[in-house]
Short mmCIF file of C-alpha atoms and ligand atoms in Angstrom, two decimals:
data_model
loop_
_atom_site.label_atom_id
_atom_site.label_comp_id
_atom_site.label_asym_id
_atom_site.label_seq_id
_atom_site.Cartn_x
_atom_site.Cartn_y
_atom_site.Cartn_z
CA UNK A 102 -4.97 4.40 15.17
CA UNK A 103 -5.96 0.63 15.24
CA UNK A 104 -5.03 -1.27 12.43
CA UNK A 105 -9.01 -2.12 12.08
CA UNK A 106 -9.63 1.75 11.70
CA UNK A 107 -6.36 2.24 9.35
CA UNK A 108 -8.29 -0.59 7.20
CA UNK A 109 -11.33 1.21 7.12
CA UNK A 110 -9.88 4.79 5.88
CA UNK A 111 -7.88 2.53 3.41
CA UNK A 112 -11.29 0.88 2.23
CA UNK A 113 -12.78 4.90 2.15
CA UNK A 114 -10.15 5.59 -0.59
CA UNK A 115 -10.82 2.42 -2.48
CA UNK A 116 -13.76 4.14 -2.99
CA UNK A 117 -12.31 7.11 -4.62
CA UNK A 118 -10.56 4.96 -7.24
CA UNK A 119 -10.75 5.50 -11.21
CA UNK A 120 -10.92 1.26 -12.01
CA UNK A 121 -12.87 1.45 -15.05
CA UNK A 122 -11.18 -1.70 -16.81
CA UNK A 123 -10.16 -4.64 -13.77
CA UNK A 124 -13.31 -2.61 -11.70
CA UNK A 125 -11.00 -3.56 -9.31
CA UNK A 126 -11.30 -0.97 -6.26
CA UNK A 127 -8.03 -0.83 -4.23
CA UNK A 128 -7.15 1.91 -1.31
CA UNK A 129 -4.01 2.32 0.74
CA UNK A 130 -3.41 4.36 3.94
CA UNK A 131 0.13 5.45 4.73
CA UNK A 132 0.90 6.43 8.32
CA UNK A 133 4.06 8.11 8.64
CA UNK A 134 6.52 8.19 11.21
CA UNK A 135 6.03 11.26 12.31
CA UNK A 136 1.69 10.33 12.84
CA UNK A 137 0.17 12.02 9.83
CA UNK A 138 -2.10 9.76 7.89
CA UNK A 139 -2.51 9.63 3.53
CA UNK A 140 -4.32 8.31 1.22
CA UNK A 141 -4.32 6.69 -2.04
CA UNK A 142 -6.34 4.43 -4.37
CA UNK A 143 -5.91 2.96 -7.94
CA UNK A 144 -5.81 5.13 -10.85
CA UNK A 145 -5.73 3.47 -14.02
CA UNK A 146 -5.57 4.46 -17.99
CA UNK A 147 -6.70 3.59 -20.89
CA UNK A 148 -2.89 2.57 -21.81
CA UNK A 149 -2.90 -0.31 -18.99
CA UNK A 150 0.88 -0.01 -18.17
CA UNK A 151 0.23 3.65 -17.14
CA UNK A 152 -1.93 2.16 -14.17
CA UNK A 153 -1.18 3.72 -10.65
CA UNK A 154 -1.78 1.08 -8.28
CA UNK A 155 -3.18 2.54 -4.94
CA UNK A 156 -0.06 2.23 -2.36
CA UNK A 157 1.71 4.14 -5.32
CA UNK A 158 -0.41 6.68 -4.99
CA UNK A 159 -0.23 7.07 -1.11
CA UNK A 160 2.97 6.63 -0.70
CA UNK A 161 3.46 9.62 -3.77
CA UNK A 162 1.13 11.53 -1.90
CA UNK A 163 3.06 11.28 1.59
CA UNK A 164 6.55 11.84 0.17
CA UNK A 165 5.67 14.69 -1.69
CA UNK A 166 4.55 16.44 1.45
CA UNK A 167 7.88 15.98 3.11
CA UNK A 168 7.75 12.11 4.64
CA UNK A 169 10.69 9.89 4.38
CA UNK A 170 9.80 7.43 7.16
CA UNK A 171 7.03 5.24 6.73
CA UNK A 172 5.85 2.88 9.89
CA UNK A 173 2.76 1.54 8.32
CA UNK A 174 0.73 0.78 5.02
CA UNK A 175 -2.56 -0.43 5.09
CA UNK A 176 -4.37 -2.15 1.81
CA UNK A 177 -7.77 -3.04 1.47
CA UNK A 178 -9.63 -3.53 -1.96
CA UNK A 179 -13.64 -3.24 -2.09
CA UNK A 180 -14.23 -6.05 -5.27
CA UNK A 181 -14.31 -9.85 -5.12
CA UNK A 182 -13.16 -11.81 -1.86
CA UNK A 183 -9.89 -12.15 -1.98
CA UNK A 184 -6.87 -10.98 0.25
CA UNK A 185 -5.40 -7.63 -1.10
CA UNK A 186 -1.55 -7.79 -0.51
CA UNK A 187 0.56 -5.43 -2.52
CA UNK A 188 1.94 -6.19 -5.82
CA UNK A 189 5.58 -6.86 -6.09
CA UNK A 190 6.64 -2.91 -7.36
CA UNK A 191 4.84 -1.73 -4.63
CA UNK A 192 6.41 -3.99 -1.93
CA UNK A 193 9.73 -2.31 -3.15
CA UNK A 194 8.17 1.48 -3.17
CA UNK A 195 7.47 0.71 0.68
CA UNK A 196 10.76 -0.79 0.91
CA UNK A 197 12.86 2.66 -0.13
CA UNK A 198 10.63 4.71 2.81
CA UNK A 199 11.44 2.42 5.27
CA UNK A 200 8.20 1.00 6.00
CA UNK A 201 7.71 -1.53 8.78
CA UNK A 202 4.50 -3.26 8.99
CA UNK A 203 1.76 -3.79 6.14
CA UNK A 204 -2.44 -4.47 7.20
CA UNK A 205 -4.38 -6.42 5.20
CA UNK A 206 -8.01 -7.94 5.48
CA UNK A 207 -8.48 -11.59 4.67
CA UNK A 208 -11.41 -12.97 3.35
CA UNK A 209 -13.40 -12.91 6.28
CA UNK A 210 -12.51 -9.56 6.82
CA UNK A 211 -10.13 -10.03 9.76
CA UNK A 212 -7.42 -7.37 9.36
CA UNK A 213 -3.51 -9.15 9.49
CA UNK A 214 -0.30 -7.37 10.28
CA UNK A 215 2.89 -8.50 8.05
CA UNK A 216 6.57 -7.29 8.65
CA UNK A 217 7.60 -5.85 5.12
CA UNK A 218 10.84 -8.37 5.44
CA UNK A 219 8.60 -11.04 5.07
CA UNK A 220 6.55 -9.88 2.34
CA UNK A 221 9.96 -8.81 0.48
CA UNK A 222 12.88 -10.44 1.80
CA UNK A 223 16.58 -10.28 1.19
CA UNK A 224 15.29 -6.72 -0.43
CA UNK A 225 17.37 -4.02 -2.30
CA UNK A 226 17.04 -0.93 -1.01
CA UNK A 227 18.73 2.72 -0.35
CA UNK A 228 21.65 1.43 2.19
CA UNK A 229 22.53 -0.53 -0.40
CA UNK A 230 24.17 1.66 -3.04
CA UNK A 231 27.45 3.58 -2.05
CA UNK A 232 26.73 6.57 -0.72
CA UNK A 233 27.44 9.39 -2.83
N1 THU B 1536 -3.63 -2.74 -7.73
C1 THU B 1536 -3.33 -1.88 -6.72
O1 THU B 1536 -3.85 -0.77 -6.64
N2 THU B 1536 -2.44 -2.29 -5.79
C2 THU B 1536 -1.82 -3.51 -5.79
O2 THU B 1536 -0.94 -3.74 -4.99
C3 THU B 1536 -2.25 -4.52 -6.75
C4 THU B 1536 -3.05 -4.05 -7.89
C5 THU B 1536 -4.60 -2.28 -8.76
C6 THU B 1536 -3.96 -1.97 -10.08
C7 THU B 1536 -5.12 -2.16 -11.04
O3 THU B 1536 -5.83 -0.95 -11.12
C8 THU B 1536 -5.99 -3.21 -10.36
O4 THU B 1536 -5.55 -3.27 -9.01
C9 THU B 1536 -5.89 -4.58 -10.99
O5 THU B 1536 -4.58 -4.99 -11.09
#
């Protein structure tokens, strides 16, 4: 799938989200290793810090179906005109799957590819405890 057609599915689920408060629309697409495609977008609460941002919710959605390798996310948010990257918890969240590359749309709605080392570098993640 192009990453112009991964940003478009991602911008289908911003559709679906529950962003009462920011009104902030926000959709993610994880494409797994292994080809299959889910989606996610923002669900927030009433009790702000209860907020599922959308990338949580894709990447929730892929690993409880059986993933554990993810090769690409992409974000795209419908509301205002700026860039969409992921926030810093999600950043890590893609981090423990082992995700690769992240699409995003800038403001002219050119789609961008980013290595997840540079969006998150010198990260902490699962090779990094003792194994049990
Ligand atoms: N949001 C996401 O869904 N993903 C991000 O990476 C950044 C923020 C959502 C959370 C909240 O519903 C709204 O955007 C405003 O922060």
């Amino acid at each position: 799938m192009r990453d112009e057609e991964l940003i478009e599915a991602a911008k289908t689920a911003a559709a679906m989200a529950y962003a009462p408060y920011s009104k902030f629309r926000v959709g993610a697409v994880v494409l797994a290793a292994d080809g299959s495609l889910f989606t996610g977008s923002n669900v927030e609460n009433a009790a702000f810090p209860s907020t599922l941002c959308a990338e949580a919710v894709a990447i929730g959605s892929a690993v409880s179906s059986g993933v554990r390798k993810i090769d690409v996310i992409a974000v795209a948010c419908l509301d205002g005109d700026q860039n969409c990257f992921p926030c810093g918890q999600c950043r890590q969240r893609m981090r423990e799957f082992g995700t690769e590359k992240v699409i995003v749309t800038d403001k002219a709605g050119r789609t961008h590819r980013h290595d997840l080392s540079d969006l998150l570098p010198h990260s902490f993640g699962p090779e990094d405890l003792p194994s049990p």
